[in-house]
Amino acid sequence: MLALAVLGSGKGSNFQSILDAVRDKRLDARIVCTISDVADAFILERARRAGVPAYHVDCSPWKTKLEGMGEERVLELLREHGADAVALAGFMRIVKPRLIEAYRNRIVNIHPSLLPAFPGLRAWEQALAYGVHVTGCTVHFVDEGTDTGPIIAQRVVPVFDSDTPETLHARIQEQEHLAYPEALQWLAEGRLRVEGRRVFRD
Ligand code: GAR
């Protein structure tokens, strides 16, 4: 069974989809801890309600990356809880080489676009502004770049004329909640093989 730690900064709807998949036995994992860089993030409340150890880690002085003392504390918590993989679920910081090397091809992220289009922040707004007619979500391994790691799975979402950033993000999130637990189950089954940029599902 996969010992999975989840890192997030926000409302934690992807985390909830992971918890639900574990409960429904669609995901053969144990959530060992949940960590947030935001003290009052709802993801921590979801963890507490589910009986999962929940931690706020102060990541200052940096605003956009996980480095130094914060990174150290996260590594310590992951070790303490015996995590063998990490799921980023709306974690809004760049993960740096120390953590990546400690968990090479064991850190997974969900991103709200069809990468490599629209990396970075508020990808659904970028998609609307660009005028694409389809976008989606991507589950990928985390490497040293920003949203550049080998792609595990993608789901396509249409963009409608009537869309606002909110309606488009909501439609993308419906697909995220299906794609993420499914991809994590492949990881739990040991089926994912990375060769260069490509991920094969054996
Ligand atoms: C999700 O849409 C996720 O793809 C995105 O943040 C949202 C978190 O929602 N992540 C990124 O943009 C990472 N670059 P959630 O807290 O409800 O899971």
Tab-separated table of C-alpha atoms and ligand atoms in Angstrom:
chain	number	residue	atom	x	y	z
A	1	MET	CA	0.000	0.000	0.000
A	2	LEU	CA	1.332	3.415	-1.002
A	3	ALA	CA	2.232	5.692	1.941
A	4	LEU	CA	1.203	9.010	0.441
A	5	ALA	CA	1.795	12.535	1.786
A	6	VAL	CA	-0.221	15.409	0.331
A	7	LEU	CA	0.950	19.021	0.083
A	8	GLY	CA	-1.499	21.822	-0.698
A	9	SER	CA	-2.094	25.531	-0.242
A	10	GLY	CA	-5.805	25.969	-0.826
A	11	LYS	CA	-9.258	24.541	-0.552
A	12	GLY	CA	-8.127	20.974	-1.115
A	13	SER	CA	-10.803	19.665	-3.472
A	14	ASN	CA	-8.204	17.450	-5.161
A	15	PHE	CA	-7.136	16.196	-1.755
A	16	GLN	CA	-10.793	15.393	-1.072
A	17	SER	CA	-10.968	13.367	-4.293
A	18	ILE	CA	-7.914	11.420	-3.103
A	19	LEU	CA	-9.471	10.807	0.328
A	20	ASP	CA	-12.706	9.654	-1.338
A	21	ALA	CA	-10.816	7.295	-3.644
A	22	VAL	CA	-8.989	5.765	-0.668
A	23	ARG	CA	-12.282	5.365	1.205
A	24	ASP	CA	-13.941	3.741	-1.830
A	25	LYS	CA	-10.927	1.459	-2.388
A	26	ARG	CA	-10.230	2.909	-5.841
A	27	LEU	CA	-6.837	4.007	-4.526
A	28	ASP	CA	-4.673	1.568	-2.633
A	29	ALA	CA	-2.945	4.160	-0.453
A	30	ARG	CA	-2.705	5.404	3.072
A	31	ILE	CA	-2.575	9.180	3.508
A	32	VAL	CA	0.212	9.517	6.068
A	33	CYS	CA	0.099	13.305	6.474
A	34	THR	CA	-1.076	16.553	4.914
A	35	ILE	CA	1.156	19.610	4.869
A	36	SER	CA	0.305	23.194	3.960
A	37	ASP	CA	2.318	26.375	3.677
A	38	VAL	CA	-0.892	28.314	4.460
A	39	ALA	CA	-1.934	28.146	8.123
A	40	ASP	CA	-5.679	28.461	7.533
A	41	ALA	CA	-5.920	26.524	4.243
A	42	PHE	CA	-9.081	24.423	4.129
A	43	ILE	CA	-7.031	21.416	3.005
A	44	LEU	CA	-5.757	21.137	6.609
A	45	GLU	CA	-9.299	21.179	7.944
A	46	ARG	CA	-10.268	18.406	5.517
A	47	ALA	CA	-7.303	16.370	6.777
A	48	ARG	CA	-8.260	16.857	10.443
A	49	ARG	CA	-11.848	15.838	9.703
A	50	ALA	CA	-10.553	12.674	8.038
A	51	GLY	CA	-8.211	11.888	10.924
A	52	VAL	CA	-5.088	12.549	8.859
A	53	PRO	CA	-2.151	14.276	10.646
A	54	ALA	CA	-2.196	17.897	9.426
A	55	TYR	CA	0.712	20.329	9.575
A	56	HIS	CA	1.278	23.941	8.725
A	57	VAL	CA	4.887	24.588	7.749
A	58	ASP	CA	6.090	28.171	7.750
A	59	CYS	CA	7.890	28.644	4.436
A	60	SER	CA	8.973	32.242	4.906
A	61	PRO	CA	10.900	34.260	3.910
A	62	TRP	CA	10.151	32.870	0.447
A	63	LYS	CA	6.792	33.468	-1.199
A	64	THR	CA	6.928	31.187	-4.222
A	65	LYS	CA	9.361	28.372	-3.453
A	66	LEU	CA	9.977	25.655	-0.877
A	67	GLU	CA	13.538	26.057	0.317
A	68	GLY	CA	15.634	26.379	3.474
A	69	MET	CA	13.960	25.783	6.846
A	70	GLY	CA	10.522	25.116	5.346
A	71	GLU	CA	11.931	22.496	2.981
A	72	GLU	CA	13.889	20.968	5.862
A	73	ARG	CA	10.738	20.678	7.983
A	74	VAL	CA	8.750	19.142	5.123
A	75	LEU	CA	11.488	16.527	4.565
A	76	GLU	CA	11.521	15.783	8.285
A	77	LEU	CA	7.733	15.281	8.357
A	78	LEU	CA	7.827	13.052	5.279
A	79	ARG	CA	10.491	10.876	6.911
A	80	GLU	CA	8.724	10.844	10.269
A	81	HIS	CA	5.524	9.597	8.618
A	82	GLY	CA	7.287	7.125	6.343
A	83	ALA	CA	5.967	8.711	3.142
A	84	ASP	CA	7.069	6.906	0.014
A	85	ALA	CA	5.388	9.314	-2.406
A	86	VAL	CA	4.167	12.905	-2.381
A	87	ALA	CA	1.112	14.335	-4.135
A	88	LEU	CA	1.040	18.079	-4.727
A	89	ALA	CA	-2.612	19.126	-4.676
A	90	GLY	CA	-2.787	22.842	-5.329
A	91	PHE	CA	0.604	23.432	-3.674
A	92	MET	CA	1.518	26.885	-4.919
A	93	ARG	CA	5.289	26.788	-4.416
A	94	ILE	CA	8.149	25.630	-6.606
A	95	VAL	CA	9.700	22.476	-5.196
A	96	LYS	CA	13.506	22.638	-5.173
A	97	PRO	CA	16.154	19.978	-5.965
A	98	ARG	CA	16.660	18.682	-2.420
A	99	LEU	CA	13.114	17.385	-2.118
A	100	ILE	CA	13.029	16.300	-5.753
A	101	GLU	CA	16.211	14.255	-5.351
A	102	ALA	CA	14.921	12.666	-2.123
A	103	TYR	CA	11.735	11.588	-3.974
A	104	ARG	CA	12.841	11.286	-7.605
A	105	ASN	CA	9.815	10.208	-9.688
A	106	ARG	CA	7.818	9.903	-6.469
A	107	ILE	CA	6.426	13.468	-6.450
A	108	VAL	CA	3.327	13.995	-8.545
A	109	ASN	CA	1.487	17.216	-9.393
A	110	ILE	CA	-1.870	18.129	-10.897
A	111	HIS	CA	-1.947	21.157	-13.179
A	112	PRO	CA	-5.067	22.839	-14.620
A	113	SER	CA	-4.093	22.894	-18.321
A	114	LEU	CA	-2.879	20.599	-21.068
A	115	LEU	CA	0.850	21.012	-20.471
A	116	PRO	CA	3.150	22.210	-21.939
A	117	ALA	CA	0.535	24.904	-22.647
A	118	PHE	CA	-0.060	27.411	-19.867
A	119	PRO	CA	2.370	26.472	-17.086
A	120	GLY	CA	2.466	28.574	-13.927
A	121	LEU	CA	-0.318	30.385	-12.156
A	122	ARG	CA	-4.055	30.496	-12.994
A	123	ALA	CA	-3.703	28.364	-16.093
A	124	TRP	CA	-7.457	28.453	-16.802
A	125	GLU	CA	-7.307	32.257	-17.092
A	126	GLN	CA	-4.312	31.960	-19.399
A	127	ALA	CA	-6.310	29.520	-21.565
A	128	LEU	CA	-9.317	31.872	-21.771
A	129	ALA	CA	-7.127	34.870	-22.546
A	130	TYR	CA	-5.306	32.949	-25.289
A	131	GLY	CA	-8.579	31.882	-26.881
A	132	VAL	CA	-8.040	28.112	-27.036
A	133	HIS	CA	-11.133	25.980	-27.655
A	134	VAL	CA	-9.966	23.051	-25.548
A	135	THR	CA	-7.920	22.908	-22.394
A	136	GLY	CA	-7.823	20.373	-19.570
A	137	CYS	CA	-5.664	19.035	-16.802
A	138	THR	CA	-2.354	17.211	-16.533
A	139	VAL	CA	-0.940	14.844	-13.929
A	140	HIS	CA	2.847	14.792	-14.087
A	141	PHE	CA	5.974	13.888	-12.177
A	142	VAL	CA	7.739	16.876	-10.659
A	143	ASP	CA	11.190	17.763	-11.916
A	144	GLU	CA	13.383	20.840	-11.475
A	145	GLY	CA	11.384	22.996	-13.902
A	146	THR	CA	8.020	24.694	-13.450
A	147	ASP	CA	5.331	22.246	-14.611
A	148	THR	CA	7.817	20.528	-16.933
A	149	GLY	CA	8.054	16.967	-15.562
A	150	PRO	CA	7.152	13.748	-17.441
A	151	ILE	CA	3.407	13.539	-18.122
A	152	ILE	CA	1.421	10.670	-16.614
A	153	ALA	CA	-2.122	11.528	-17.724
A	154	GLN	CA	-4.169	14.276	-19.338
A	155	ARG	CA	-7.877	14.974	-19.710
A	156	VAL	CA	-9.415	17.361	-22.222
A	157	VAL	CA	-12.054	19.967	-21.331
A	158	PRO	CA	-13.944	22.145	-23.857
A	159	VAL	CA	-13.930	25.935	-23.569
A	160	PHE	CA	-17.344	27.510	-24.219
A	161	ASP	CA	-18.082	31.049	-25.469
A	162	SER	CA	-20.032	31.685	-22.293
A	163	ASP	CA	-17.153	30.677	-20.003
A	164	THR	CA	-15.841	32.900	-17.246
A	165	PRO	CA	-12.606	31.980	-15.450
A	166	GLU	CA	-14.734	30.471	-12.684
A	167	THR	CA	-16.927	28.258	-14.884
A	168	LEU	CA	-13.925	27.029	-16.859
A	169	HIS	CA	-11.907	26.232	-13.739
A	170	ALA	CA	-14.888	24.362	-12.271
A	171	ARG	CA	-15.160	22.212	-15.429
A	172	ILE	CA	-11.415	21.499	-15.328
A	173	GLN	CA	-11.637	20.565	-11.655
A	174	GLU	CA	-14.306	17.925	-12.385
A	175	GLN	CA	-11.744	16.198	-14.588
A	176	GLU	CA	-8.908	16.738	-12.105
A	177	HIS	CA	-10.913	14.884	-9.471
A	178	LEU	CA	-11.129	11.860	-11.783
A	179	ALA	CA	-7.641	12.005	-13.261
A	180	TYR	CA	-5.622	12.439	-10.072
A	181	PRO	CA	-6.779	9.429	-8.017
A	182	GLU	CA	-6.601	7.246	-11.131
A	183	ALA	CA	-2.992	8.259	-11.857
A	184	LEU	CA	-2.032	7.810	-8.198
A	185	GLN	CA	-3.455	4.295	-8.324
A	186	TRP	CA	-1.123	3.511	-11.254
A	187	LEU	CA	1.743	4.776	-9.103
A	188	ALA	CA	0.532	2.671	-6.156
A	189	GLU	CA	0.468	-0.396	-8.415
A	190	GLY	CA	4.077	0.269	-9.429
A	191	ARG	CA	2.993	0.435	-13.064
A	192	LEU	CA	4.600	3.749	-14.051
A	193	ARG	CA	7.944	3.560	-15.843
A	194	VAL	CA	9.754	6.763	-16.798
A	195	GLU	CA	12.060	6.771	-19.825
A	196	GLY	CA	13.373	10.243	-20.525
A	197	ARG	CA	10.332	12.445	-20.965
A	198	ARG	CA	7.935	9.575	-21.530
A	199	VAL	CA	5.901	7.729	-18.931
A	200	PHE	CA	4.774	4.201	-19.771
A	201	ARG	CA	1.995	2.379	-18.006
A	202	ASP	CA	3.114	-1.264	-17.842
B	1	GAR	C1	-6.255	22.956	-8.916
B	1	GAR	O1	-7.023	23.365	-10.024
B	1	GAR	C2	-4.856	22.615	-9.330
B	1	GAR	O2	-4.778	22.057	-10.607
B	1	GAR	C3	-4.200	23.957	-9.281
B	1	GAR	O3	-4.725	24.568	-8.135
B	1	GAR	C4	-6.045	24.093	-7.921
B	1	GAR	C5	-6.140	23.614	-6.491
B	1	GAR	O4	-7.452	23.317	-6.156
B	1	GAR	N1	-2.778	23.845	-9.233
B	1	GAR	C6	-1.952	24.693	-9.825
B	1	GAR	O5	-2.319	25.667	-10.452
B	1	GAR	C7	-0.480	24.363	-9.654
B	1	GAR	N2	0.308	25.122	-10.556
B	1	GAR	P1	-7.785	22.436	-4.883
B	1	GAR	O6	-7.113	23.100	-3.691
B	1	GAR	O7	-9.289	22.515	-4.774
B	1	GAR	O8	-7.300	21.031	-5.106
